[in-house]
GROMACS .gro file of C-alpha atoms in nm:
model
  334
    1MET     CA    1  -1.172   3.520  -0.621
    2ALA     CA    2  -1.028   3.573  -0.275
    3VAL     CA    3  -0.733   3.344  -0.202
    4PRO     CA    4  -0.746   3.232   0.167
    5ASN     CA    5  -0.418   3.265   0.348
    6LEU     CA    6  -0.283   3.009   0.598
    7THR     CA    7  -0.421   3.190   0.906
    8THR     CA    8  -0.769   3.199   0.749
    9ILE     CA    9  -0.752   2.835   0.660
   10LEU     CA   10  -0.635   2.735   1.006
   11LYS     CA   11  -0.904   2.940   1.186
   12ARG     CA   12  -1.182   2.801   0.970
   13ILE     CA   13  -1.089   2.440   1.014
   14LEU     CA   14  -0.967   2.445   1.374
   15LYS     CA   15  -1.286   2.599   1.505
   16GLN     CA   16  -1.497   2.307   1.380
   17PRO     CA   17  -1.603   2.047   1.639
   18THR     CA   18  -1.507   1.692   1.551
   19ALA     CA   19  -1.499   1.344   1.690
   20PRO     CA   20  -1.449   0.989   1.557
   21PHE     CA   21  -1.741   0.920   1.313
   22HIS     CA   22  -1.862   1.280   1.345
   23GLU     CA   23  -1.630   1.462   1.103
   24TYR     CA   24  -1.911   1.625   0.895
   25HIS     CA   25  -1.839   1.979   1.018
   26VAL     CA   26  -1.471   1.957   0.924
   27ARG     CA   27  -1.546   1.791   0.596
   28ALA     CA   28  -1.797   2.066   0.501
   29GLU     CA   29  -1.541   2.335   0.587
   30ILE     CA   30  -1.273   2.173   0.374
   31GLU     CA   31  -1.514   2.139   0.084
   32ALA     CA   32  -1.610   2.506   0.120
   33LEU     CA   33  -1.244   2.612   0.127
   34LEU     CA   34  -1.163   2.409  -0.188
   35LYS     CA   35  -1.481   2.487  -0.384
   36GLU     CA   36  -1.328   2.768  -0.582
   37CYS     CA   37  -0.969   2.651  -0.581
   38PRO     CA   38  -0.840   2.632  -0.938
   39HIS     CA   39  -0.746   2.286  -1.073
   40VAL     CA   40  -0.893   2.108  -0.767
   41LYS     CA   41  -1.186   1.873  -0.767
   42THR     CA   42  -1.336   1.697  -0.463
   43LYS     CA   43  -1.558   1.397  -0.413
   44ARG     CA   44  -1.679   1.182  -0.130
   45ASP     CA   45  -1.644   0.804  -0.111
   46LYS     CA   46  -1.897   0.563   0.032
   47TYR     CA   47  -1.738   0.575   0.374
   48GLY     CA   48  -1.764   0.951   0.399
   49ASN     CA   49  -1.391   1.025   0.336
   50LEU     CA   50  -1.323   1.328   0.120
   51ILE     CA   51  -1.094   1.282  -0.187
   52ALA     CA   52  -0.936   1.582  -0.362
   53THR     CA   53  -0.726   1.596  -0.679
   54TYR     CA   54  -0.512   1.881  -0.811
   55LYS     CA   55  -0.465   1.846  -1.189
   56ASN     CA   56  -0.318   2.113  -1.406
   57GLY     CA   57  -0.179   2.016  -1.747
   58LYS     CA   58  -0.022   1.686  -1.833
   59SER     CA   59   0.271   1.708  -1.597
   60LYS     CA   60   0.279   1.483  -1.292
   61SER     CA   61   0.505   1.455  -0.989
   62LYS     CA   62   0.705   1.134  -1.001
   63PRO     CA   63   0.598   0.947  -0.794
   64THR     CA   64   0.244   1.082  -0.780
   65TRP     CA   65   0.166   1.146  -0.419
   66VAL     CA   66  -0.157   1.089  -0.222
   67LEU     CA   67  -0.144   1.325   0.079
   68GLY     CA   68  -0.347   1.205   0.375
   69ALA     CA   69  -0.482   1.366   0.694
   70HIS     CA   70  -0.763   1.259   0.928
   71MET     CA   71  -1.056   1.478   1.024
   72ASP     CA   72  -1.138   1.339   1.368
   73HIS     CA   73  -0.991   1.396   1.717
   74PRO     CA   74  -1.065   1.232   2.051
   75ALA     CA   75  -1.396   1.369   2.187
   76PHE     CA   76  -1.734   1.288   2.340
   77VAL     CA   77  -2.005   1.139   2.120
   78ARG     CA   78  -2.362   1.056   2.195
   79VAL     CA   79  -2.423   0.681   2.258
   80PRO     CA   80  -2.606   0.534   1.956
   81GLY     CA   81  -2.979   0.518   2.012
   82SER     CA   82  -2.975   0.724   2.329
   83LYS     CA   83  -3.167   1.040   2.387
   84GLY     CA   84  -3.058   1.135   2.737
   85LYS     CA   85  -2.885   1.462   2.810
   86ASP     CA   86  -2.565   1.304   2.940
   87ASP     CA   87  -2.550   0.990   2.733
   88PHE     CA   88  -2.206   1.060   2.584
   89GLU     CA   89  -1.909   0.826   2.540
   90PHE     CA   90  -1.548   0.943   2.499
   91LEU     CA   91  -1.385   0.799   2.185
   92GLY     CA   92  -1.014   0.818   2.124
   93GLY     CA   93  -0.684   0.739   2.297
   94VAL     CA   94  -0.710   0.925   2.631
   95PRO     CA   95  -0.705   0.735   2.961
   96LYS     CA   96  -1.038   0.737   3.144
   97PRO     CA   97  -0.905   0.895   3.469
   98GLU     CA   98  -0.771   1.195   3.272
   99VAL     CA   99  -1.098   1.235   3.086
  100GLU     CA  100  -1.301   1.223   3.410
  101ALA     CA  101  -1.065   1.476   3.572
  102GLY     CA  102  -1.110   1.710   3.274
  103VAL     CA  103  -1.485   1.687   3.305
  104LYS     CA  104  -1.471   1.765   3.674
  105ARG     CA  105  -1.261   2.075   3.594
  106GLY     CA  106  -1.547   2.198   3.371
  107LEU     CA  107  -1.344   2.162   3.051
  108ARG     CA  108  -1.609   1.976   2.848
  109ALA     CA  109  -1.795   2.215   2.621
  110LYS     CA  110  -2.172   2.208   2.577
  111PRO     CA  111  -2.271   1.948   2.314
  112LYS     CA  112  -2.323   2.051   1.957
  113GLY     CA  113  -2.565   1.794   1.834
  114ASP     CA  114  -2.405   1.455   1.888
  115ILE     CA  115  -2.059   1.590   1.967
  116ALA     CA  116  -1.900   1.739   2.283
  117THR     CA  117  -1.539   1.850   2.272
  118TRP     CA  118  -1.298   2.016   2.518
  119VAL     CA  119  -1.366   2.387   2.557
  120PHE     CA  120  -1.037   2.547   2.441
  121PRO     CA  121  -1.044   2.833   2.192
  122VAL     CA  122  -0.834   2.872   1.872
  123ASN     CA  123  -0.536   3.105   1.931
  124ILE     CA  124  -0.297   3.180   1.642
  125THR     CA  125   0.016   3.397   1.678
  126ASP     CA  126   0.328   3.441   1.467
  127GLU     CA  127   0.497   3.177   1.685
  128LYS     CA  128   0.229   2.923   1.790
  129ILE     CA  129  -0.104   2.768   1.687
  130GLU     CA  130  -0.319   2.648   1.978
  131ALA     CA  131  -0.654   2.477   1.969
  132THR     CA  132  -0.862   2.193   2.107
  133ALA     CA  133  -0.778   1.971   1.809
  134CYS     CA  134  -0.454   2.030   1.623
  135ASP     CA  135  -0.435   1.650   1.570
  136ASP     CA  136  -0.503   1.624   1.282
  137LEU     CA  137  -0.695   1.936   1.183
  138VAL     CA  138  -0.361   2.110   1.134
  139GLY     CA  139  -0.270   1.833   0.890
  140CYS     CA  140  -0.598   1.899   0.704
  141ALA     CA  141  -0.521   2.274   0.692
  142VAL     CA  142  -0.170   2.209   0.565
  143ILE     CA  143  -0.306   2.016   0.270
  144VAL     CA  144  -0.572   2.279   0.192
  145ALA     CA  145  -0.307   2.552   0.203
  146THR     CA  146  -0.080   2.349  -0.026
  147PHE     CA  147  -0.363   2.319  -0.285
  148TRP     CA  148  -0.422   2.695  -0.278
  149GLU     CA  149  -0.059   2.803  -0.292
  150LEU     CA  150   0.011   2.574  -0.591
  151ALA     CA  151  -0.303   2.691  -0.762
  152GLU     CA  152  -0.199   3.056  -0.717
  153LEU     CA  153   0.130   2.968  -0.882
  154ASN     CA  154  -0.060   2.786  -1.157
  155LEU     CA  155   0.184   2.498  -1.116
  156SER     CA  156   0.149   2.221  -1.378
  157THR     CA  157   0.134   1.891  -1.194
  158THR     CA  158  -0.102   1.622  -1.057
  159PHE     CA  159  -0.140   1.493  -0.705
  160HIS     CA  160  -0.416   1.375  -0.470
  161ALA     CA  161  -0.527   1.408  -0.112
  162VAL     CA  162  -0.757   1.214   0.121
  163PHE     CA  163  -0.926   1.352   0.428
  164THR     CA  164  -1.028   1.052   0.634
  165ARG     CA  165  -1.272   0.952   0.907
  166ALA     CA  166  -1.237   0.756   1.233
  167GLU     CA  167  -0.854   0.745   1.251
  168GLU     CA  168  -0.855   0.777   1.630
  169VAL     CA  169  -1.034   0.448   1.675
  170GLY     CA  170  -0.818   0.242   1.441
  171PHE     CA  171  -0.759   0.393   1.098
  172LEU     CA  172  -1.109   0.296   0.978
  173GLY     CA  173  -1.149   0.566   0.709
  174ALA     CA  174  -0.793   0.509   0.582
  175TRP     CA  175  -0.850   0.133   0.567
  176HIS     CA  176  -1.153   0.189   0.347
  177ILE     CA  177  -0.944   0.405   0.110
  178ALA     CA  178  -0.674   0.140   0.111
  179GLN     CA  179  -0.917  -0.142   0.022
  180LYS     CA  180  -1.092   0.058  -0.250
  181TRP     CA  181  -0.775   0.244  -0.366
  182PRO     CA  182  -0.908   0.495  -0.620
  183PHE     CA  183  -0.565   0.596  -0.748
  184GLU     CA  184  -0.294   0.445  -0.970
  185LYS     CA  185  -0.121   0.138  -0.846
  186ASP     CA  186   0.218   0.309  -0.816
  187ASP     CA  187   0.094   0.622  -0.640
  188VAL     CA  188   0.252   0.669  -0.298
  189PHE     CA  189   0.059   0.756   0.021
  190LEU     CA  190   0.206   1.027   0.243
  191SER     CA  191   0.058   1.069   0.590
  192ILE     CA  192   0.050   1.435   0.713
  193GLU     CA  193   0.017   1.418   1.090
  194THR     CA  194   0.075   1.614   1.405
  195SER     CA  195   0.263   1.387   1.645
  196ARG     CA  196   0.436   1.389   1.985
  197PRO     CA  197   0.807   1.464   1.929
  198VAL     CA  198   1.022   1.176   2.064
  199ASN     CA  199   1.362   1.015   1.989
  200GLY     CA  200   1.538   1.352   1.929
  201ALA     CA  201   1.252   1.533   1.750
  202VAL     CA  202   1.189   1.882   1.892
  203MET     CA  203   0.923   2.148   1.861
  204GLY     CA  204   1.033   2.423   1.633
  205GLY     CA  205   1.291   2.209   1.454
  206GLY     CA  206   1.094   2.168   1.137
  207PRO     CA  207   0.862   1.886   1.022
  208VAL     CA  208   0.963   1.532   1.104
  209VAL     CA  209   1.024   1.291   0.815
  210ARG     CA  210   0.907   0.974   0.985
  211VAL     CA  211   1.119   0.661   0.960
  212GLY     CA  212   0.812   0.484   1.095
  213ASP     CA  213   0.573   0.474   1.386
  214ARG     CA  214   0.489   0.244   1.682
  215LEU     CA  215   0.363  -0.030   1.449
  216SER     CA  216   0.569  -0.029   1.131
  217ILE     CA  217   0.867   0.113   0.938
  218PHE     CA  218   0.776   0.314   0.625
  219ASP     CA  219   0.895   0.289   0.269
  220SER     CA  220   1.272   0.363   0.257
  221GLU     CA  221   1.278   0.505  -0.099
  222GLY     CA  222   0.974   0.731  -0.030
  223THR     CA  223   1.150   0.854   0.284
  224ALA     CA  224   1.469   0.916   0.079
  225VAL     CA  225   1.274   1.131  -0.174
  226LEU     CA  226   1.139   1.345   0.116
  227MET     CA  227   1.491   1.398   0.259
  228THR     CA  228   1.639   1.471  -0.085
  229THR     CA  229   1.365   1.719  -0.168
  230ALA     CA  230   1.412   1.899   0.167
  231LYS     CA  231   1.793   1.914   0.115
  232GLU     CA  232   1.765   2.045  -0.243
  233GLN     CA  233   1.517   2.315  -0.140
  234GLY     CA  234   1.690   2.414   0.185
  235ILE     CA  235   1.387   2.321   0.400
  236ARG     CA  236   1.445   2.237   0.761
  237VAL     CA  237   1.341   1.876   0.846
  238GLN     CA  238   1.407   1.625   1.119
  239ARG     CA  239   1.439   1.250   1.048
  240CYS     CA  240   1.322   1.041   1.334
  241LEU     CA  241   1.133   0.724   1.436
  242LEU     CA  242   0.816   0.860   1.603
  243ASP     CA  243   0.711   0.549   1.793
  244ALA     CA  244   0.497   0.716   2.060
  245GLY     CA  245   0.188   0.663   1.842
  246ALA     CA  246   0.085   0.529   1.500
  247CYS     CA  247  -0.045   0.692   1.184
  248GLU     CA  248  -0.238   0.607   0.868
  249ALA     CA  249   0.074   0.525   0.669
  250THR     CA  250   0.086   0.200   0.868
  251ALA     CA  251  -0.266   0.108   0.756
  252MET     CA  252  -0.196   0.194   0.391
  253GLN     CA  253   0.128  -0.003   0.391
  254ALA     CA  254  -0.041  -0.303   0.550
  255ALA     CA  255  -0.288  -0.298   0.260
  256GLY     CA  256  -0.002  -0.309   0.005
  257HIS     CA  257   0.043   0.061  -0.079
  258ARG     CA  258   0.383   0.222  -0.053
  259SER     CA  259   0.371   0.483   0.225
  260ALA     CA  260   0.572   0.748   0.399
  261GLY     CA  261   0.501   1.004   0.670
  262ILE     CA  262   0.559   1.367   0.771
  263SER     CA  263   0.462   1.500   1.113
  264VAL     CA  264   0.439   1.849   1.255
  265PRO     CA  265   0.570   1.820   1.615
  266LEU     CA  266   0.278   1.843   1.855
  267GLY     CA  267   0.253   1.972   2.208
  268ASN     CA  268   0.002   1.831   2.458
  269TYR     CA  269  -0.074   1.525   2.241
  270HIS     CA  270  -0.440   1.427   2.275
  271ASN     CA  271  -0.489   1.724   2.502
  272MET     CA  272  -0.268   1.591   2.786
  273ASP     CA  273   0.010   1.821   2.917
  274GLU     CA  274   0.324   1.696   3.092
  275ASN     CA  275   0.126   1.664   3.417
  276LYS     CA  276  -0.143   1.455   3.240
  277LYS     CA  277  -0.398   1.736   3.277
  278ILE     CA  278  -0.638   1.818   2.994
  279SER     CA  279  -0.499   2.115   2.801
  280PRO     CA  280  -0.509   2.265   2.451
  281GLU     CA  281  -0.290   2.114   2.185
  282PHE     CA  282  -0.040   2.331   2.005
  283VAL     CA  283   0.213   2.337   1.719
  284MET     CA  284   0.475   2.589   1.612
  285GLN     CA  285   0.390   2.819   1.320
  286ALA     CA  286   0.735   2.779   1.163
  287ASP     CA  287   0.694   2.400   1.157
  288VAL     CA  288   0.358   2.430   0.979
  289ARG     CA  289   0.502   2.670   0.721
  290ASP     CA  290   0.801   2.445   0.654
  291THR     CA  291   0.568   2.147   0.605
  292ILE     CA  292   0.369   2.334   0.340
  293ASN     CA  293   0.691   2.433   0.162
  294LEU     CA  294   0.811   2.075   0.165
  295LEU     CA  295   0.484   1.949   0.018
  296LYS     CA  296   0.484   2.213  -0.252
  297ALA     CA  297   0.840   2.117  -0.353
  298LEU     CA  298   0.759   1.744  -0.331
  299VAL     CA  299   0.460   1.741  -0.571
  300ALA     CA  300   0.645   1.971  -0.816
  301THR     CA  301   0.948   1.740  -0.837
  302LYS     CA  302   1.014   1.468  -1.092
  303HIS     CA  303   1.244   1.195  -0.955
  304ASP     CA  304   1.381   0.899  -1.143
  305GLY     CA  305   1.128   0.655  -1.002
  306ILE     CA  306   1.038   0.679  -0.642
  307GLY     CA  307   1.402   0.747  -0.547
  308GLU     CA  308   1.705   0.877  -0.729
  309ARG     CA  309   1.863   0.534  -0.718
  310SER     CA  310   1.736   0.216  -0.568
  311ILE     CA  311   1.953   0.022  -0.324
  312ARG     CA  312   1.993  -0.249  -0.588
  313GLU     CA  313   2.120   0.002  -0.841
  314ARG     CA  314   2.364   0.154  -0.594
  315VAL     CA  315   2.514  -0.182  -0.499
  316GLU     CA  316   2.539  -0.298  -0.860
  317MET     CA  317   2.709   0.030  -0.960
  318ARG     CA  318   2.960  -0.006  -0.677
  319THR     CA  319   3.023  -0.370  -0.773
  320GLU     CA  320   3.124  -0.262  -1.123
  321GLU     CA  321   3.317   0.038  -0.997
  322TYR     CA  322   3.533  -0.169  -0.761
  323ALA     CA  323   3.567  -0.487  -0.965
  324GLY     CA  324   3.938  -0.427  -1.007
  325HIS     CA  325   3.994  -0.395  -0.632
  326LEU     CA  326   3.792  -0.714  -0.568
  327LYS     CA  327   3.995  -0.910  -0.821
  328ALA     CA  328   4.331  -0.782  -0.688
  329ALA     CA  329   4.245  -0.863  -0.327
  330ASN     CA  330   4.087  -1.204  -0.391
  331LYS     CA  331   4.436  -1.361  -0.427
  332HIS     CA  332   4.487  -1.305  -0.051
  333PHE     CA  333   4.181  -1.520   0.032
  334LYS     CA  334   4.303  -1.837  -0.150
   0.00000   0.00000   0.00000
């Protein structure tokens, strides 16, 4: 059995055309990549999301994580019911003037069925990964690579992943997962995204452990586990509030599921460069590699609950520890 390396996984996924509601090419490639991966089983839900589970032995990470990445990217899709050659609508968060300017520059590729994307090729070097759609196909590739690297190690643990549809138009696939939650009640969702670096985050500085996004703040104890794991394993991470956009952790949390987020810093978010011209997206190779290392360590770790100590436990412990000081000082408050 040939074990695909990270470059192979990236090339196979990043070259697939995708758009909101038209993620079937990406889903098929992920299924093909995981078909012979030991300890991994996949299934599709009724919405078309792909669910994968790694299970080897009785050991489980604590908490048990549900990794999530979306399979779509802003692109042109054929208008429902139309048959005309140019009856395409652009779906996703890119301003109309920028889309029209990109089309005028000849950057829209020829349609493949009901999808038309921007025309940029996949370029992978030791330093950088560049493609039409890094967001969030790099996240999908990161999860696939994590499955394979853990399987190659024959690691005894259990964790899950979801590859979702229609994130770019409002978290629709993730919301379906959240409402039908096919996992244990206490399992924790972890969004794996590629996101614009803001508020001190930088390209090449390692994956960003997200405090939150534009719409919500994420689970504090889940975030603490991510930071603790990174520190223990010597993995570079950045801890920032990435509020230039929103991710699926917000949708999952709104539905009542504890959620956290990791992002690979992304250049040319939604294909717009610093001059607002349509350009290829890119991420740094080192950031991707560090993200995979963090996920491998995370799902192999057993914490005491979701965090090492809850805030309640910490305060109660300090209350007992400093009881003598409190009693001695209280006489000055009478």
